[in-house]
Short mmCIF file of C-alpha atoms in Angstrom, two decimals:
data_model
loop_
_atom_site.label_atom_id
_atom_site.label_comp_id
_atom_site.label_asym_id
_atom_site.label_seq_id
_atom_site.Cartn_x
_atom_site.Cartn_y
_atom_site.Cartn_z
CA UNK A 188 121.00 71.09 84.17
CA UNK A 189 120.27 74.80 84.47
CA UNK A 190 117.40 76.14 86.52
CA UNK A 191 114.69 78.17 84.85
CA UNK A 192 115.27 81.90 85.27
CA UNK A 193 113.28 83.46 88.08
CA UNK A 194 112.35 80.13 89.76
CA UNK A 195 113.69 79.06 93.15
CA UNK A 196 116.62 76.66 92.97
CA UNK A 197 116.94 73.53 95.12
CA UNK A 198 120.27 74.76 96.52
CA UNK A 199 121.29 78.36 97.35
CA UNK A 200 122.43 80.44 94.38
CA UNK A 201 124.97 83.27 94.48
CA UNK A 202 126.08 86.04 92.12
CA UNK A 203 129.66 86.78 91.09
CA UNK A 204 129.69 89.68 93.59
CA UNK A 205 128.69 87.32 96.39
CA UNK A 206 131.39 84.82 95.38
CA UNK A 207 133.89 87.68 95.62
CA UNK A 208 132.73 88.46 99.17
CA UNK A 209 132.86 84.80 100.11
CA UNK A 210 136.45 84.48 98.86
CA UNK A 211 137.58 87.92 100.04
CA UNK A 212 138.54 89.09 96.55
CA UNK A 213 137.30 91.58 93.97
CA UNK A 214 134.68 90.84 91.31
CA UNK A 215 137.42 91.17 88.69
CA UNK A 216 139.23 88.23 90.34
CA UNK A 217 136.10 86.08 90.07
CA UNK A 218 135.77 86.98 86.37
CA UNK A 219 139.41 86.03 85.92
CA UNK A 220 138.83 82.65 87.60
CA UNK A 221 135.93 81.94 85.24
CA UNK A 222 138.19 82.55 82.24
CA UNK A 223 141.30 80.80 83.52
CA UNK A 224 139.93 77.70 85.23
CA UNK A 225 138.01 75.22 83.10
CA UNK A 226 136.66 73.52 86.25
CA UNK A 227 135.11 76.70 87.68
CA UNK A 228 131.38 75.97 88.30
CA UNK A 229 129.12 76.73 85.36
CA UNK A 230 126.20 79.15 85.93
CA UNK A 231 123.07 77.48 87.26
CA UNK A 232 120.82 79.88 85.30
CA UNK A 233 120.66 81.01 81.69
CA UNK A 234 121.15 84.71 82.44
CA UNK A 235 124.18 86.22 80.69
CA UNK A 236 123.98 89.66 82.32
CA UNK A 237 123.92 88.49 85.96
CA UNK A 238 124.47 84.70 86.16
CA UNK A 239 123.80 82.78 89.37
CA UNK A 240 125.99 79.92 90.60
CA UNK A 241 125.24 76.93 92.80
CA UNK A 242 126.66 77.76 96.25
CA UNK A 243 127.63 74.17 97.07
CA UNK A 244 129.60 73.86 93.83
CA UNK A 245 131.28 77.23 94.39
CA UNK A 246 132.28 76.37 97.97
CA UNK A 247 133.67 73.00 96.89
CA UNK A 248 135.72 74.69 94.16
CA UNK A 249 136.99 77.40 96.53
CA UNK A 250 137.96 74.76 99.10
CA UNK A 251 139.81 72.77 96.45
CA UNK A 252 141.64 75.90 95.34
CA UNK A 253 142.11 77.06 98.95
CA UNK A 254 140.50 80.35 98.05
CA UNK A 255 137.51 80.25 100.44
CA UNK A 256 136.84 81.98 103.74
CA UNK A 257 134.53 81.24 106.63
CA UNK A 258 130.98 82.22 105.63
CA UNK A 259 129.73 85.28 107.50
CA UNK A 260 126.19 85.53 108.92
CA UNK A 261 125.38 88.19 106.28
CA UNK A 262 126.36 85.81 103.48
CA UNK A 263 124.34 82.96 105.00
CA UNK A 264 121.27 85.20 105.25
CA UNK A 265 121.70 86.43 101.69
CA UNK A 266 122.06 82.90 100.37
CA UNK A 267 118.93 81.84 102.23
CA UNK A 268 117.05 84.69 100.56
CA UNK A 269 118.37 83.51 97.18
CA UNK A 270 117.18 79.99 97.95
CA UNK A 271 113.71 81.09 99.07
CA UNK A 272 113.04 83.86 96.52
CA UNK A 273 115.26 83.24 93.47
CA UNK A 274 115.49 86.40 91.38
CA UNK A 275 112.71 88.10 93.38
CA UNK A 276 115.08 89.67 95.90
CA UNK A 277 112.67 92.53 96.55
CA UNK A 278 110.35 89.86 97.95
CA UNK A 279 113.20 88.50 100.07
CA UNK A 280 114.11 91.92 101.45
CA UNK A 281 110.45 92.58 102.18
CA UNK A 282 110.29 89.34 104.20
CA UNK A 283 113.29 90.51 106.27
CA UNK A 284 111.78 93.96 106.73
CA UNK A 285 108.50 92.46 107.94
CA UNK A 286 110.40 90.41 110.53
CA UNK A 287 112.36 93.46 111.69
CA UNK A 288 109.15 95.50 111.90
CA UNK A 289 107.58 92.64 113.90
CA UNK A 290 104.85 92.32 111.30
CA UNK A 291 105.49 88.55 111.27
CA UNK A 292 105.55 87.06 114.77
CA UNK A 293 106.39 83.58 113.51
CA UNK A 294 107.95 84.16 110.08
CA UNK A 295 109.87 81.72 107.94
CA UNK A 296 111.50 78.98 110.04
CA UNK A 297 114.80 79.17 108.13
CA UNK A 298 114.88 82.96 107.85
CA UNK A 299 114.04 84.07 111.39
CA UNK A 300 117.08 82.58 113.21
CA UNK A 301 119.43 84.16 110.65
CA UNK A 302 117.76 87.57 111.05
CA UNK A 303 117.78 87.26 114.84
CA UNK A 304 121.48 86.38 114.83
CA UNK A 305 122.37 89.50 112.87
CA UNK A 306 119.95 91.72 114.81
CA UNK A 307 121.67 90.73 118.06
CA UNK A 308 124.67 93.00 117.43
CA UNK A 309 123.23 95.74 115.22
CA UNK A 310 120.09 97.81 114.92
CA UNK A 311 117.29 96.79 112.55
CA UNK A 312 117.99 99.95 110.55
CA UNK A 313 121.67 99.03 110.09
CA UNK A 314 120.80 95.46 109.14
CA UNK A 315 118.25 96.49 106.52
CA UNK A 316 120.52 99.23 105.14
CA UNK A 317 123.31 96.67 104.66
CA UNK A 318 121.02 94.23 102.85
CA UNK A 319 119.67 97.01 100.64
CA UNK A 320 123.21 98.11 99.72
CA UNK A 321 124.12 94.50 98.90
CA UNK A 322 121.04 94.22 96.68
CA UNK A 323 121.94 97.42 94.82
CA UNK A 324 125.47 96.15 94.21
CA UNK A 325 124.54 92.63 93.13
CA UNK A 326 121.61 93.49 90.85
CA UNK A 327 123.66 94.43 87.81
CA UNK A 328 122.41 96.84 85.16
CA UNK A 329 119.67 94.52 83.90
CA UNK A 330 118.05 94.22 87.34
CA UNK A 331 118.44 97.75 88.65
CA UNK A 332 115.00 99.25 87.93
CA UNK A 333 113.82 101.13 91.00
CA UNK A 334 117.36 101.59 92.34
CA UNK A 335 119.22 104.90 92.33
CA UNK A 336 122.96 104.24 92.48
CA UNK A 337 124.92 105.51 95.51
CA UNK A 338 127.01 107.71 93.16
CA UNK A 339 123.89 109.38 91.80
CA UNK A 340 122.36 109.79 95.26
CA UNK A 341 125.47 111.66 96.43
CA UNK A 342 125.44 113.87 93.33
CA UNK A 343 121.76 114.81 93.73
CA UNK A 344 122.26 115.52 97.44
CA UNK A 345 125.23 117.76 96.63
CA UNK A 346 123.41 119.87 94.05
CA UNK A 347 120.17 119.99 96.04
CA UNK A 348 122.00 122.12 98.57
CA UNK A 349 122.27 121.90 102.37
CA UNK A 350 119.60 120.20 104.46
CA UNK A 351 116.82 122.59 105.46
CA UNK A 352 115.06 121.75 108.76
CA UNK A 353 111.33 121.21 108.47
CA UNK A 354 111.12 120.86 104.71
CA UNK A 355 109.00 118.43 102.69
CA UNK A 356 110.76 116.26 100.08
CA UNK A 357 108.92 114.43 97.29
CA UNK A 358 110.05 111.75 94.78
CA UNK A 359 107.36 110.70 92.26
CA UNK A 360 109.37 107.68 91.00
CA UNK A 361 110.92 106.61 94.28
CA UNK A 362 111.57 102.90 93.58
CA UNK A 363 112.76 101.31 96.82
CA UNK A 364 113.40 104.77 98.30
CA UNK A 365 117.16 105.05 97.73
CA UNK A 366 117.06 108.70 96.62
CA UNK A 367 114.11 109.84 98.73
CA UNK A 368 115.45 108.52 102.04
CA UNK A 369 118.80 110.23 101.47
CA UNK A 370 117.03 113.51 102.34
CA UNK A 371 115.69 112.31 105.68
CA UNK A 372 118.03 114.46 107.87
CA UNK A 373 116.11 117.54 108.95
CA UNK A 374 113.06 116.82 106.78
CA UNK A 375 109.61 117.24 108.27
CA UNK A 376 108.02 114.86 105.76
CA UNK A 377 109.09 112.55 102.93
CA UNK A 378 106.61 111.56 100.23
CA UNK A 379 107.00 109.21 97.31
CA UNK A 380 105.10 107.24 94.71
CA UNK A 381 106.21 104.12 92.86
CA UNK A 382 104.65 102.28 89.93
CA UNK A 383 105.70 98.79 91.06
CA UNK A 384 103.66 97.68 94.13
CA UNK A 385 106.43 95.37 95.43
CA UNK A 386 109.01 98.15 95.39
CA UNK A 387 106.55 100.58 96.95
CA UNK A 388 105.79 98.07 99.73
CA UNK A 389 109.48 97.57 100.46
CA UNK A 390 110.04 101.34 100.55
CA UNK A 391 107.19 101.61 103.10
CA UNK A 392 108.73 98.91 105.29
CA UNK A 393 112.19 100.50 105.01
CA UNK A 394 110.71 103.73 106.31
CA UNK A 395 108.96 101.90 109.15
CA UNK A 396 112.10 99.99 110.21
CA UNK A 397 114.57 102.84 109.90
CA UNK A 398 112.28 105.62 111.17
CA UNK A 399 111.40 108.33 111.91
CA UNK A 400 107.73 108.97 111.20
CA UNK A 401 106.50 111.30 108.48
CA UNK A 402 107.10 109.06 105.44
CA UNK A 403 104.34 108.45 102.91
CA UNK A 404 104.74 106.07 99.96
CA UNK A 405 101.94 105.48 97.46
CA UNK A 406 101.80 102.69 94.90
CA UNK A 407 100.74 103.69 91.40
CA UNK A 408 101.66 105.54 88.21
CA UNK A 409 102.47 109.14 89.12
CA UNK A 410 101.72 110.44 85.61
CA UNK A 411 98.45 108.58 85.00
CA UNK A 412 97.20 108.40 88.61
CA UNK A 413 98.83 111.00 90.82
CA UNK A 414 98.51 109.66 94.35
CA UNK A 415 99.38 113.01 96.01
CA UNK A 416 97.75 115.64 93.78
CA UNK A 417 97.60 118.36 96.45
CA UNK A 418 101.19 117.98 97.65
CA UNK A 419 103.49 120.98 97.21
CA UNK A 420 107.03 120.16 98.35
CA UNK A 421 110.01 122.31 99.21
CA UNK A 422 112.28 119.93 97.29
CA UNK A 423 111.35 117.49 94.52
CA UNK A 424 113.95 114.93 93.43
CA UNK A 425 113.47 112.29 90.76
CA UNK A 426 115.27 109.78 88.57
CA UNK A 427 112.43 109.06 86.14
CA UNK A 428 112.20 105.95 83.95
CA UNK A 429 114.26 106.71 80.83
CA UNK A 430 112.82 106.40 77.34
CA UNK A 431 109.33 105.21 78.34
CA UNK A 432 107.25 105.73 75.19
CA UNK A 433 103.97 104.55 76.76
CA UNK A 434 103.75 107.20 79.47
CA UNK A 435 100.11 108.11 78.78
CA UNK A 436 100.40 111.04 76.39
CA UNK A 437 97.11 110.44 74.54
CA UNK A 438 95.01 110.19 77.70
CA UNK A 439 96.79 113.14 79.33
CA UNK A 440 96.77 115.65 76.45
CA UNK A 441 94.70 118.22 78.38
CA UNK A 442 96.37 117.69 81.73
CA UNK A 443 97.06 121.02 83.51
CA UNK A 444 100.56 119.88 84.45
CA UNK A 445 101.84 120.59 80.92
CA UNK A 446 102.19 124.34 81.44
CA UNK A 447 105.40 124.44 79.32
CA UNK A 448 103.92 122.37 76.50
CA UNK A 449 102.66 118.83 75.84
CA UNK A 450 105.66 116.47 75.60
CA UNK A 451 105.89 114.16 72.61
CA UNK A 452 105.75 110.39 73.02
CA UNK A 453 109.55 110.32 72.81
CA UNK A 454 109.99 112.94 75.55
CA UNK A 455 108.64 111.17 78.64
CA UNK A 456 111.41 112.78 80.71
CA UNK A 457 109.93 116.23 80.02
CA UNK A 458 106.57 114.95 81.26
CA UNK A 459 108.22 113.87 84.51
CA UNK A 460 109.99 117.24 84.76
CA UNK A 461 106.69 119.12 84.53
CA UNK A 462 105.05 116.74 86.98
CA UNK A 463 107.85 117.49 89.46
CA UNK A 464 107.52 121.23 88.92
CA UNK A 465 103.74 121.02 89.47
CA UNK A 466 104.41 119.58 92.94
CA UNK A 467 106.90 122.30 93.93
CA UNK A 468 105.94 124.98 96.44
CA UNK A 469 106.84 128.67 95.77
CA UNK A 470 110.54 129.06 96.42
CA UNK A 471 110.96 125.28 96.20
CA UNK A 472 113.53 123.47 94.07
CA UNK A 473 113.51 120.58 91.60
CA UNK A 474 116.45 118.26 90.87
CA UNK A 475 115.71 115.77 88.08
CA UNK A 476 118.05 113.20 86.51
CA UNK A 477 117.89 113.47 82.71
CA UNK A 478 119.45 111.54 79.82
CA UNK A 479 122.00 113.77 78.11
CA UNK A 480 120.03 113.69 74.83
CA UNK A 481 117.06 115.55 76.39
CA UNK A 482 119.26 118.66 76.39
CA UNK A 483 119.34 118.89 72.59
CA UNK A 484 116.66 116.67 71.00
CA UNK A 485 114.54 118.57 68.49
CA UNK A 486 111.23 117.25 69.87
CA UNK A 487 111.76 118.97 73.23
CA UNK A 488 113.00 122.35 71.94
CA UNK A 489 109.81 124.32 72.70
CA UNK A 490 109.54 123.01 76.27
CA UNK A 491 113.22 123.74 76.91
CA UNK A 492 112.76 127.24 75.53
CA UNK A 493 109.76 127.88 77.80
CA UNK A 494 111.49 126.92 81.04
CA UNK A 495 114.49 129.06 80.06
CA UNK A 496 112.33 132.00 78.96
CA UNK A 497 110.43 132.00 82.26
CA UNK A 498 113.67 131.99 84.27
CA UNK A 499 112.90 128.67 86.02
CA UNK A 500 115.98 126.70 85.03
CA UNK A 501 118.91 127.56 87.32
CA UNK A 502 121.57 124.97 86.43
CA UNK A 503 122.35 121.99 84.18
CA UNK A 504 125.06 119.59 85.36
CA UNK A 505 126.67 116.97 83.11
CA UNK A 506 127.71 114.05 85.33
CA UNK A 507 130.39 111.42 84.58
CA UNK A 508 129.44 108.22 82.73
CA UNK A 509 128.59 105.27 84.96
CA UNK A 510 126.52 107.20 87.50
CA UNK A 511 123.18 105.54 86.71
CA UNK A 512 122.35 102.03 87.92
CA UNK A 513 120.60 100.90 84.73
CA UNK A 514 123.11 102.04 82.07
CA UNK A 515 126.66 103.34 81.65
CA UNK A 516 125.86 106.54 79.73
CA UNK A 517 126.35 110.07 81.01
CA UNK A 518 123.34 111.76 82.61
CA UNK A 519 122.49 115.37 83.41
CA UNK A 520 120.92 116.99 86.43
CA UNK A 521 118.39 119.74 85.68
CA UNK A 522 117.82 122.17 88.56
CA UNK A 523 114.68 124.32 88.57
CA UNK A 524 113.23 126.75 91.11
CA UNK A 525 109.63 127.90 91.37
CA UNK A 526 109.61 131.70 91.79
CA UNK A 527 107.89 133.34 94.73
CA UNK A 528 106.84 136.26 92.51
CA UNK A 529 107.22 137.82 89.03
CA UNK A 530 110.65 139.30 89.81
CA UNK A 531 112.04 136.16 91.47
CA UNK A 532 113.46 134.48 88.35
CA UNK A 533 116.91 133.43 87.16
CA UNK A 534 118.70 135.73 84.71
CA UNK A 535 121.40 133.17 83.99
CA UNK A 536 121.61 129.39 83.77
CA UNK A 537 124.76 127.90 85.24
CA UNK A 538 126.28 125.27 82.95
CA UNK A 539 128.50 122.75 84.75
CA UNK A 540 130.39 119.93 83.05
CA UNK A 541 131.73 117.23 85.39
CA UNK A 542 131.76 114.50 82.73
CA UNK A 543 135.54 114.10 82.98
CA UNK A 544 135.43 113.54 86.76
CA UNK A 545 135.24 110.16 88.48
CA UNK A 546 131.71 108.86 89.33
CA UNK A 547 132.43 109.19 93.05
CA UNK A 548 133.36 112.87 92.73
CA UNK A 549 134.43 115.46 93.41
CA UNK A 550 131.24 117.34 92.58
CA UNK A 551 132.66 120.80 93.27
CA UNK A 552 133.30 122.26 89.81
CA UNK A 553 136.67 123.78 88.95
CA UNK A 554 136.74 127.23 87.35
CA UNK A 555 137.05 125.76 83.85
CA UNK A 556 134.13 123.34 84.42
CA UNK A 557 131.35 125.85 85.01
CA UNK A 558 130.08 129.06 83.50
CA UNK A 559 126.92 131.22 83.82
CA UNK A 560 125.05 131.68 80.54
CA UNK A 561 122.52 134.47 80.00
CA UNK A 562 119.01 133.31 79.13
CA UNK A 563 119.07 135.17 75.82
CA UNK A 564 122.16 133.22 74.74
CA UNK A 565 120.30 129.94 75.19
CA UNK A 566 117.20 130.93 73.23
CA UNK A 567 118.43 130.21 69.71
CA UNK A 568 116.97 127.85 67.11
CA UNK A 569 118.09 124.70 68.94
CA UNK A 570 117.92 125.70 72.65
CA UNK A 571 120.78 123.30 73.34
CA UNK A 572 121.19 122.88 77.10
CA UNK A 573 124.33 120.70 76.92
CA UNK A 574 126.90 122.22 79.31
CA UNK A 575 129.89 121.28 77.14
CA UNK A 576 128.61 123.47 74.30
CA UNK A 577 129.02 126.61 76.44
CA UNK A 578 131.94 125.78 78.71
CA UNK A 579 134.37 124.97 75.89
CA UNK A 580 133.48 128.26 74.18
CA UNK A 581 133.85 130.41 77.32
CA UNK A 582 137.12 128.90 78.51
CA UNK A 583 138.91 128.86 75.16
CA UNK A 584 141.46 131.54 74.21
CA UNK A 585 140.32 131.69 70.58
CA UNK A 586 142.84 134.33 69.52
CA UNK A 587 145.86 132.46 70.82
CA UNK A 588 144.66 129.02 69.72
CA UNK A 589 143.76 130.19 66.21
CA UNK A 590 147.14 131.89 65.77
CA UNK A 591 148.95 128.78 67.01
CA UNK A 592 147.07 126.31 64.82
CA UNK A 593 147.38 128.61 61.78
CA UNK A 594 151.16 128.75 62.26
CA UNK A 595 151.30 124.98 62.71
CA UNK A 596 149.39 124.41 59.47
CA UNK A 597 151.76 126.71 57.62
CA UNK A 598 154.81 124.87 59.01
CA UNK A 599 153.35 121.47 58.15
CA UNK A 600 152.50 122.55 54.60
CA UNK A 601 156.06 123.80 54.01
CA UNK A 602 157.49 120.57 55.38
CA UNK A 603 155.18 118.47 53.23
CA UNK A 604 156.34 120.14 50.02
CA UNK A 605 160.02 120.64 50.84
CA UNK A 606 161.02 117.48 52.69
CA UNK A 607 158.44 114.70 52.74
CA UNK A 608 157.31 114.35 49.13
CA UNK A 609 160.19 112.57 47.33
CA UNK A 610 161.51 113.83 43.95
CA UNK A 611 160.83 111.26 41.20
CA UNK A 612 162.18 110.98 37.63
CA UNK A 613 160.51 109.84 34.43
CA UNK A 614 160.50 106.08 33.90
CA UNK A 615 159.28 103.68 31.26
CA UNK A 616 156.37 101.37 31.92
CA UNK A 617 157.70 98.94 29.33
CA UNK A 618 160.80 98.20 31.43
CA UNK A 619 158.62 96.85 34.28
CA UNK A 620 156.42 94.83 31.96
CA UNK A 621 159.51 92.99 30.71
CA UNK A 622 161.03 92.52 34.20
CA UNK A 623 160.80 89.10 35.86
CA UNK A 624 158.56 88.89 38.96
CA UNK A 625 158.35 86.60 41.94
CA UNK A 626 155.25 85.61 43.90
CA UNK A 627 154.86 86.55 47.54
CA UNK A 628 153.76 83.00 48.30
CA UNK A 629 157.06 81.71 46.90
CA UNK A 630 159.07 84.08 49.09
CA UNK A 631 157.04 83.02 52.15
CA UNK A 632 157.58 79.30 51.43
CA UNK A 633 161.30 79.97 51.16
CA UNK A 634 161.25 81.67 54.56
CA UNK A 635 162.39 85.02 53.12
CA UNK A 636 159.33 86.98 54.28
CA UNK A 637 156.71 86.85 57.02
CA UNK A 638 153.22 88.16 56.32
CA UNK A 639 150.82 89.77 58.78
CA UNK A 640 147.45 91.37 58.13
CA UNK A 641 148.13 94.33 55.86
CA UNK A 642 151.95 94.14 55.88
CA UNK A 643 154.92 91.95 54.99
CA UNK A 644 158.31 91.89 56.74
CA UNK A 645 161.57 90.74 55.12
CA UNK A 646 163.60 88.17 57.03
CA UNK A 647 166.51 88.32 54.56
CA UNK A 648 169.17 90.98 53.93
CA UNK A 649 168.52 90.45 50.21
CA UNK A 650 164.99 91.84 50.39
CA UNK A 651 163.99 95.39 51.46
CA UNK A 652 160.77 95.53 53.53
CA UNK A 653 159.62 98.95 52.25
CA UNK A 654 160.25 97.88 48.63
CA UNK A 655 158.12 94.74 49.14
CA UNK A 656 155.20 96.58 50.78
CA UNK A 657 155.34 99.40 48.25
CA UNK A 658 154.82 97.05 45.32
CA UNK A 659 152.25 94.97 47.20
CA UNK A 660 150.12 98.12 47.44
CA UNK A 661 150.67 98.99 43.78
CA UNK A 662 147.94 99.07 41.15
CA UNK A 663 148.46 95.52 39.88
CA UNK A 664 148.32 93.87 43.29
CA UNK A 665 145.52 96.18 44.46
CA UNK A 666 143.29 94.74 41.75
CA UNK A 667 143.94 91.29 43.14
CA UNK A 668 143.63 92.24 46.83
CA UNK A 669 140.75 94.72 47.08
CA UNK A 670 137.42 93.16 48.08
CA UNK A 671 134.01 94.08 46.69
CA UNK A 672 133.47 96.40 49.67
CA UNK A 673 136.67 98.31 48.85
CA UNK A 674 138.67 96.91 51.78
CA UNK A 675 142.33 96.12 51.07
CA UNK A 676 143.29 92.59 52.04
CA UNK A 677 146.68 91.22 51.12
CA UNK A 678 146.39 88.40 48.56
CA UNK A 679 149.26 86.16 49.56
CA UNK A 680 148.48 83.71 46.79
CA UNK A 681 148.39 86.03 43.78
CA UNK A 682 150.58 89.03 44.76
CA UNK A 683 153.80 89.43 42.79
CA UNK A 684 156.73 91.86 42.97
CA UNK A 685 159.43 92.64 40.39
CA UNK A 686 162.88 91.16 40.85
CA UNK A 687 165.75 93.64 41.21
CA UNK A 688 169.09 93.98 42.94
CA UNK A 689 169.04 94.88 46.62
CA UNK A 690 170.61 98.32 46.00
CA UNK A 691 167.78 99.17 43.58
CA UNK A 692 165.25 97.72 46.02
CA UNK A 693 166.46 100.15 48.69
CA UNK A 694 166.09 103.15 46.36
CA UNK A 695 162.48 102.14 45.68
CA UNK A 696 161.94 101.35 49.37
CA UNK A 697 163.15 104.83 50.35
CA UNK A 698 160.68 106.42 47.93
CA UNK A 699 157.80 104.23 49.14
CA UNK A 700 158.66 105.04 52.78
CA UNK A 701 158.64 108.78 52.03
CA UNK A 702 155.23 108.45 50.34
CA UNK A 703 153.83 106.63 53.38
CA UNK A 704 155.12 109.38 55.68
CA UNK A 705 153.67 112.01 53.33
CA UNK A 706 150.30 110.25 53.37
CA UNK A 707 150.28 110.10 57.19
CA UNK A 708 151.32 113.77 57.45
CA UNK A 709 148.51 114.81 55.09
CA UNK A 710 145.99 112.88 57.22
CA UNK A 711 147.27 114.65 60.36
CA UNK A 712 147.07 117.97 58.56
CA UNK A 713 143.46 117.25 57.56
CA UNK A 714 142.53 116.62 61.20
CA UNK A 715 144.35 119.79 62.29
CA UNK A 716 142.60 121.76 59.54
CA UNK A 717 139.21 120.50 60.68
CA UNK A 718 139.90 121.58 64.28
CA UNK A 719 141.17 124.96 63.10
CA UNK A 720 138.17 125.74 60.90
CA UNK A 721 135.81 124.69 63.73
CA UNK A 722 137.72 126.97 66.12
CA UNK A 723 137.57 129.87 63.65
CA UNK A 724 133.85 129.47 62.91
CA UNK A 725 133.01 129.24 66.63
CA UNK A 726 135.12 132.32 67.36
CA UNK A 727 133.56 134.32 64.52
CA UNK A 728 130.00 133.38 65.44
CA UNK A 729 130.43 134.03 69.19
CA UNK A 730 132.25 137.35 68.78
CA UNK A 731 135.59 136.19 70.21
CA UNK A 732 137.25 136.49 66.76
CA UNK A 733 136.69 139.05 63.98
CA UNK A 734 138.01 139.56 60.44
CA UNK A 735 140.77 142.18 59.99
CA UNK A 736 139.87 145.61 58.64
CA UNK A 737 140.40 146.02 54.85
#
């Protein structure tokens, strides 16, 4: 019987990632065991995205398969948290943090000895950091709200620049503090706000356990109820909630934070961007994680244009897919800087495309991955801030590529007409109408052909494969085989082909084969033509190509 989701289970429960640690293998190996072994323990919960398994059953199965290892103290502590708190692992981590901060002198009878055992050979900060990392890894995409992935933390740190001693760093959607606390080295103060009170409480305790002082975390909705309205930070970092339609637009229409324009309901990310900018001190910087679609959506065009026109946007970085904890899509980093005066603005916006890199880096852009773009070149009808749109244009040799593709099209056209399209002579339809035919089903029953989806193969030297498939795709059999949706499906029951000597079959087969090759070559030529016309239009409209003089 499966336990109800979110309720504590009588026995400890573990995730697939924890089973992998217990057995000393990868998560892929655990997934493989689940597929290969029918006796692998069934999930104890109904969750399909991050199922939990009964620890006792898993250990018994590992012992039977001789795949288990001695359970480490970390695993025993984690399993106790699963037993006590079920899916509420933030509550479990908070209980550990309270013990480490000596907020609970007695604490849970089962939890305290496990925490004390681990704390005997490591600092409280190291212990809590390890548990937090385990939580981030085992949550899965469905349970990752409030967590900034380690990949994304490293990327934001890289593009935020070197640590500056004595600065103030602010994160208005700090979750459990993953991104905010990454900027602790050298910072004078860290400030954050988090909508979920449980996550905010855990972030507070993390700061208290790991030190040093100077960390402030408020619970509440930063957009609707700004808990730090007077704060002006040297660096503002944020991974805002993506796609939140109910962000408070109607009640915040006249809010002074919207100095670039009031975001639409569908553009909550642009509300967070302006909130971050509002909290930035003169000369300070903003690094915000954005969905890639914010760079080009029509609803946000005016706000994008305003931040470009004012010279506030300094760089847009397209990161590789898989960087975010909650989804696998590509995200962008938008970097802004608040000027110290009227002349202290950016003349260019650097466009950087790292989408082809691995999620763990490198984050240093190669020469063909980055390009500065003048503000005036961004302020067109769409104000598209997608880096790929500008990098591909700047790093393409339009003249050479257009000449090469034009020559290739010419060569392919000549080959199509001269060699691929077979010469055919006049025939008489009446001769085929009088010719005897044989059904494909009969040939299959006799073992002379084998049919697969969309094709038939001859198994006899008296039947030519190309001849058979050519007639099967002819007009008569097409009428029998084409579905109402227009999809061709071979009708093995009704399809028929004319009977003829094998030498004649081969002549027909050769013609059918040439037609198939011609059809494939035309399709390739169509794709090449599409790329060439796109290349030519882009070159003509960007000034890298021009028509010849008359």
